[in-house]
């Protein structure tokens, strides 16, 4: 994509002025940019009715607004005043200068790329879908928006998608996104339905709403994509609407009205027709063109087989997810004490329909089947607190798989945006990593680690296990890669001929250089020759990125389900010092949890320990004595752990 000229920028101040009189009025519109001390004064004549006077200022070598992690979020203060007959109204706005484009050039294998460019730089979009943080939209205080944005930033988000089935983002939210560099993809408020645009009254209301909201929000630099709707093109294409319903009754809204309104009111923000949408007139959810909602993994009968994400090639995935139970503390807060069990009336009332029900009457719901599929446990025989941990741990695994798959494919895939970030009310099972009470679910920290600016991904590619380094920063990263195979019990393996290998049959260390803003293959392990002889239920593949011997990122890969892995009882040591905590295990430890309720301000949680490799995290004495409260090996699989002997 040719680079655009960023040496100048135009700041257009446009007012909407309603004159209720029957005569014209003369006045002066003034606009001033505080930081450059540039000012223009424009004589205006305002006619009866609506007027749109404007003033234009050109900036030379403007300071740019960048997404989080890419540069500064500079904003100019613009002062505006309108004087008429000696009376003046004045107000101000903060605006950012950025250029937004979508690279849809042909892909060398199939379809087209779909890469968001901001200021001539490709951006890999990392984040989640946003829904109103309360069922009473107007009751949300600014502090709640601020907390949610801060939690998203701490989880290494750079993108929020405002879903079209809810409300338009309030200024309080967008101001925070402007300030902190959070990209906003904003659906217009249409979702999952057919709309009667053939009704002239309805169509007029829609045009008025679209015009108003576009004018209202256009000055926010974080708002980089206006999307026509959520899943309406997809629904028209493949949801099997009644034949008596007019085909595409809303076509004019999304293909005529919205493009015209945006061209007039906000031409510098990218317009996307629908989500998902394939501009080449392929199926709207085609994985090789446009954006995608990869839902087939989580909606399959029998539970969410989230390892299937490993094969997804979606160009711009921005809605897909996995269900997981809320934390025990949250469940205790809204469930009466006598209804704290699976399928109680209150449990079901607060549950997600996909979790509760199955297409076959009398069968377990989808979320419960996911637990069965991966762990071999019977959900109905589990204490509810134990079930909440297991479901939450699998939720974490699923989202980490979703994110890691797309990040290693950067920029064949150019986003990893999941459903969804936050909740509107307290739920039993949900898609989110932060619940209604703003507690961190078990998936929060695994998602944070998967979104790290510099990370490593171990991928199963058939005959080989390939290790990818991922760097979405604008600078080259240099360090060291350690990668190989490990035995779950931490002991040297024995193969049929009696030969004994070392504790890690492959354990290599090589220099690693990650170019800026890309993913690269760093190493590979032959699967048949090196891994399979060790027993796929007894071993895994791993990789670490290190700098100055400190672990920067860690990843592991299994190809057998957790219920089939031969876990051993690990001996874990915890060494707390003044500012850090180091954990070491002699056998693999899955899902080490220091807090299942999501209430402690922990810097990390729900992580794995590789045999013999220390895991260090910041630790403040105010956090108290560290304690492992749950462990996947012990609490999330059927059967007993094996002896290490």
mmCIF file with all atom_site columns, N, CA and C in Angstrom, residues 457-487:
data_model
loop_
_atom_site.group_PDB
_atom_site.id
_atom_site.type_symbol
_atom_site.label_atom_id
_atom_site.label_alt_id
_atom_site.label_comp_id
_atom_site.label_asym_id
_atom_site.label_entity_id
_atom_site.label_seq_id
_atom_site.pdbx_PDB_ins_code
_atom_site.Cartn_x
_atom_site.Cartn_y
_atom_site.Cartn_z
_atom_site.occupancy
_atom_site.B_iso_or_equiv
_atom_site.pdbx_formal_charge
_atom_site.auth_seq_id
_atom_site.auth_comp_id
_atom_site.auth_asym_id
_atom_site.auth_atom_id
_atom_site.pdbx_PDB_model_num
ATOM 1  N N  . UNK A 1 457 ? 5.049  -18.434 20.355 1.00 0.00 ? 457 UNK A N  1
ATOM 2  C CA . UNK A 1 457 ? 3.954  -19.380 20.136 1.00 0.00 ? 457 UNK A CA 1
ATOM 3  C C  . UNK A 1 457 ? 4.536  -20.675 19.576 1.00 0.00 ? 457 UNK A C  1
ATOM 4  N N  . UNK A 1 458 ? 4.165  -21.796 20.189 1.00 0.00 ? 458 UNK A N  1
ATOM 5  C CA . UNK A 1 458 ? 4.546  -23.117 19.693 1.00 0.00 ? 458 UNK A CA 1
ATOM 6  C C  . UNK A 1 458 ? 3.341  -23.688 18.956 1.00 0.00 ? 458 UNK A C  1
ATOM 7  N N  . UNK A 1 459 ? 3.512  -24.025 17.679 1.00 0.00 ? 459 UNK A N  1
ATOM 8  C CA . UNK A 1 459 ? 2.381  -24.417 16.837 1.00 0.00 ? 459 UNK A CA 1
ATOM 9  C C  . UNK A 1 459 ? 2.593  -25.800 16.238 1.00 0.00 ? 459 UNK A C  1
ATOM 10 N N  . UNK A 1 460 ? 1.513  -26.574 16.221 1.00 0.00 ? 460 UNK A N  1
ATOM 11 C CA . UNK A 1 460 ? 1.512  -27.888 15.588 1.00 0.00 ? 460 UNK A CA 1
ATOM 12 C C  . UNK A 1 460 ? 1.216  -27.708 14.103 1.00 0.00 ? 460 UNK A C  1
ATOM 13 N N  . UNK A 1 461 ? 2.187  -28.025 13.257 1.00 0.00 ? 461 UNK A N  1
ATOM 14 C CA . UNK A 1 461 ? 1.998  -27.879 11.818 1.00 0.00 ? 461 UNK A CA 1
ATOM 15 C C  . UNK A 1 461 ? 2.183  -29.217 11.104 1.00 0.00 ? 461 UNK A C  1
ATOM 16 N N  . UNK A 1 462 ? 1.590  -30.258 11.699 1.00 0.00 ? 462 UNK A N  1
ATOM 17 C CA . UNK A 1 462 ? 1.610  -31.566 11.056 1.00 0.00 ? 462 UNK A CA 1
ATOM 18 C C  . UNK A 1 462 ? 2.904  -32.303 11.294 1.00 0.00 ? 462 UNK A C  1
ATOM 19 N N  . UNK A 1 463 ? 3.795  -32.293 10.340 1.00 0.00 ? 463 UNK A N  1
ATOM 20 C CA . UNK A 1 463 ? 5.048  -33.020 10.464 1.00 0.00 ? 463 UNK A CA 1
ATOM 21 C C  . UNK A 1 463 ? 6.042  -32.313 11.366 1.00 0.00 ? 463 UNK A C  1
ATOM 22 N N  . UNK A 1 464 ? 5.814  -31.047 11.628 1.00 0.00 ? 464 UNK A N  1
ATOM 23 C CA . UNK A 1 464 ? 6.734  -30.275 12.452 1.00 0.00 ? 464 UNK A CA 1
ATOM 24 C C  . UNK A 1 464 ? 5.996  -29.503 13.534 1.00 0.00 ? 464 UNK A C  1
ATOM 25 N N  . UNK A 1 465 ? 6.724  -29.247 14.612 1.00 0.00 ? 465 UNK A N  1
ATOM 26 C CA . UNK A 1 465 ? 6.305  -28.271 15.606 1.00 0.00 ? 465 UNK A CA 1
ATOM 27 C C  . UNK A 1 465 ? 7.149  -27.033 15.353 1.00 0.00 ? 465 UNK A C  1
ATOM 28 N N  . UNK A 1 466 ? 6.491  -25.912 15.076 1.00 0.00 ? 466 UNK A N  1
ATOM 29 C CA . UNK A 1 466 ? 7.196  -24.692 14.695 1.00 0.00 ? 466 UNK A CA 1
ATOM 30 C C  . UNK A 1 466 ? 7.067  -23.666 15.812 1.00 0.00 ? 466 UNK A C  1
ATOM 31 N N  . UNK A 1 467 ? 8.174  -23.024 16.135 1.00 0.00 ? 467 UNK A N  1
ATOM 32 C CA . UNK A 1 467 ? 8.204  -21.989 17.166 1.00 0.00 ? 467 UNK A CA 1
ATOM 33 C C  . UNK A 1 467 ? 8.236  -20.627 16.483 1.00 0.00 ? 467 UNK A C  1
ATOM 34 N N  . UNK A 1 468 ? 7.255  -19.787 16.817 1.00 0.00 ? 468 UNK A N  1
ATOM 35 C CA . UNK A 1 468 ? 7.145  -18.450 16.240 1.00 0.00 ? 468 UNK A CA 1
ATOM 36 C C  . UNK A 1 468 ? 7.470  -17.393 17.292 1.00 0.00 ? 468 UNK A C  1
ATOM 37 N N  . UNK A 1 469 ? 8.219  -16.402 16.881 1.00 0.00 ? 469 UNK A N  1
ATOM 38 C CA . UNK A 1 469 ? 8.384  -15.209 17.688 1.00 0.00 ? 469 UNK A CA 1
ATOM 39 C C  . UNK A 1 469 ? 7.481  -14.118 17.155 1.00 0.00 ? 469 UNK A C  1
ATOM 40 N N  . UNK A 1 470 ? 6.823  -13.401 18.046 1.00 0.00 ? 470 UNK A N  1
ATOM 41 C CA . UNK A 1 470 ? 5.861  -12.366 17.656 1.00 0.00 ? 470 UNK A CA 1
ATOM 42 C C  . UNK A 1 470 ? 6.279  -11.050 18.297 1.00 0.00 ? 470 UNK A C  1
ATOM 43 N N  . UNK A 1 471 ? 6.350  -10.019 17.492 1.00 0.00 ? 471 UNK A N  1
ATOM 44 C CA . UNK A 1 471 ? 6.742  -8.698  17.979 1.00 0.00 ? 471 UNK A CA 1
ATOM 45 C C  . UNK A 1 471 ? 5.852  -7.659  17.320 1.00 0.00 ? 471 UNK A C  1
ATOM 46 N N  . UNK A 1 472 ? 4.913  -7.085  18.076 1.00 0.00 ? 472 UNK A N  1
ATOM 47 C CA . UNK A 1 472 ? 4.069  -6.056  17.463 1.00 0.00 ? 472 UNK A CA 1
ATOM 48 C C  . UNK A 1 472 ? 4.482  -4.646  17.872 1.00 0.00 ? 472 UNK A C  1
ATOM 49 N N  . UNK A 1 473 ? 5.719  -4.506  18.371 1.00 0.00 ? 473 UNK A N  1
ATOM 50 C CA . UNK A 1 473 ? 6.231  -3.178  18.687 1.00 0.00 ? 473 UNK A CA 1
ATOM 51 C C  . UNK A 1 473 ? 6.894  -2.583  17.442 1.00 0.00 ? 473 UNK A C  1
ATOM 52 N N  . UNK A 1 474 ? 7.124  -1.259  17.433 1.00 0.00 ? 474 UNK A N  1
ATOM 53 C CA . UNK A 1 474 ? 7.775  -0.642  16.275 1.00 0.00 ? 474 UNK A CA 1
ATOM 54 C C  . UNK A 1 474 ? 9.297  -0.742  16.299 1.00 0.00 ? 474 UNK A C  1
ATOM 55 N N  . UNK A 1 475 ? 9.862  -1.548  17.206 1.00 0.00 ? 475 UNK A N  1
ATOM 56 C CA . UNK A 1 475 ? 11.316 -1.684  17.318 1.00 0.00 ? 475 UNK A CA 1
ATOM 57 C C  . UNK A 1 475 ? 11.722 -3.151  17.214 1.00 0.00 ? 475 UNK A C  1
ATOM 58 N N  . UNK A 1 476 ? 12.926 -3.404  16.713 1.00 0.00 ? 476 UNK A N  1
ATOM 59 C CA . UNK A 1 476 ? 13.470 -4.760  16.664 1.00 0.00 ? 476 UNK A CA 1
ATOM 60 C C  . UNK A 1 476 ? 13.705 -5.259  18.085 1.00 0.00 ? 476 UNK A C  1
ATOM 61 N N  . UNK A 1 477 ? 13.401 -6.538  18.315 1.00 0.00 ? 477 UNK A N  1
ATOM 62 C CA . UNK A 1 477 ? 13.633 -7.147  19.635 1.00 0.00 ? 477 UNK A CA 1
ATOM 63 C C  . UNK A 1 477 ? 14.730 -8.196  19.492 1.00 0.00 ? 477 UNK A C  1
ATOM 64 N N  . UNK A 1 478 ? 15.719 -8.148  20.379 1.00 0.00 ? 478 UNK A N  1
ATOM 65 C CA . UNK A 1 478 ? 16.817 -9.109  20.366 1.00 0.00 ? 478 UNK A CA 1
ATOM 66 C C  . UNK A 1 478 ? 16.907 -9.801  21.714 1.00 0.00 ? 478 UNK A C  1
ATOM 67 N N  . UNK A 1 479 ? 17.080 -11.091 21.680 1.00 0.00 ? 479 UNK A N  1
ATOM 68 C CA . UNK A 1 479 ? 17.203 -11.867 22.906 1.00 0.00 ? 479 UNK A CA 1
ATOM 69 C C  . UNK A 1 479 ? 17.615 -13.283 22.583 1.00 0.00 ? 479 UNK A C  1
ATOM 70 N N  . UNK A 1 480 ? 17.023 -14.226 23.303 1.00 0.00 ? 480 UNK A N  1
ATOM 71 C CA . UNK A 1 480 ? 17.393 -15.630 23.164 1.00 0.00 ? 480 UNK A CA 1
ATOM 72 C C  . UNK A 1 480 ? 16.133 -16.484 23.164 1.00 0.00 ? 480 UNK A C  1
ATOM 73 N N  . UNK A 1 481 ? 16.150 -17.535 22.366 1.00 0.00 ? 481 UNK A N  1
ATOM 74 C CA . UNK A 1 481 ? 15.065 -18.512 22.351 1.00 0.00 ? 481 UNK A CA 1
ATOM 75 C C  . UNK A 1 481 ? 15.555 -19.810 22.965 1.00 0.00 ? 481 UNK A C  1
ATOM 76 N N  . UNK A 1 482 ? 14.789 -20.323 23.916 1.00 0.00 ? 482 UNK A N  1
ATOM 77 C CA . UNK A 1 482 ? 14.999 -21.668 24.441 1.00 0.00 ? 482 UNK A CA 1
ATOM 78 C C  . UNK A 1 482 ? 13.757 -22.481 24.086 1.00 0.00 ? 482 UNK A C  1
ATOM 79 N N  . UNK A 1 483 ? 13.956 -23.618 23.478 1.00 0.00 ? 483 UNK A N  1
ATOM 80 C CA . UNK A 1 483 ? 12.799 -24.388 23.030 1.00 0.00 ? 483 UNK A CA 1
ATOM 81 C C  . UNK A 1 483 ? 13.114 -25.878 23.083 1.00 0.00 ? 483 UNK A C  1
ATOM 82 N N  . UNK A 1 484 ? 12.066 -26.683 23.075 1.00 0.00 ? 484 UNK A N  1
ATOM 83 C CA . UNK A 1 484 ? 12.287 -28.118 23.065 1.00 0.00 ? 484 UNK A CA 1
ATOM 84 C C  . UNK A 1 484 ? 11.065 -28.910 23.457 1.00 0.00 ? 484 UNK A C  1
ATOM 85 N N  . UNK A 1 485 ? 11.321 -30.095 24.010 1.00 0.00 ? 485 UNK A N  1
ATOM 86 C CA . UNK A 1 485 ? 10.298 -31.025 24.471 1.00 0.00 ? 485 UNK A CA 1
ATOM 87 C C  . UNK A 1 485 ? 10.538 -31.328 25.937 1.00 0.00 ? 485 UNK A C  1
ATOM 88 N N  . UNK A 1 486 ? 9.469  -31.551 26.674 1.00 0.00 ? 486 UNK A N  1
ATOM 89 C CA . UNK A 1 486 ? 9.603  -31.868 28.095 1.00 0.00 ? 486 UNK A CA 1
ATOM 90 C C  . UNK A 1 486 ? 8.695  -33.036 28.442 1.00 0.00 ? 486 UNK A C  1
ATOM 91 N N  . UNK A 1 487 ? 9.077  -33.762 29.488 1.00 0.00 ? 487 UNK A N  1
ATOM 92 C CA . UNK A 1 487 ? 8.247  -34.837 30.007 1.00 0.00 ? 487 UNK A CA 1
ATOM 93 C C  . UNK A 1 487 ? 7.368  -34.280 31.119 1.00 0.00 ? 487 UNK A C  1
#
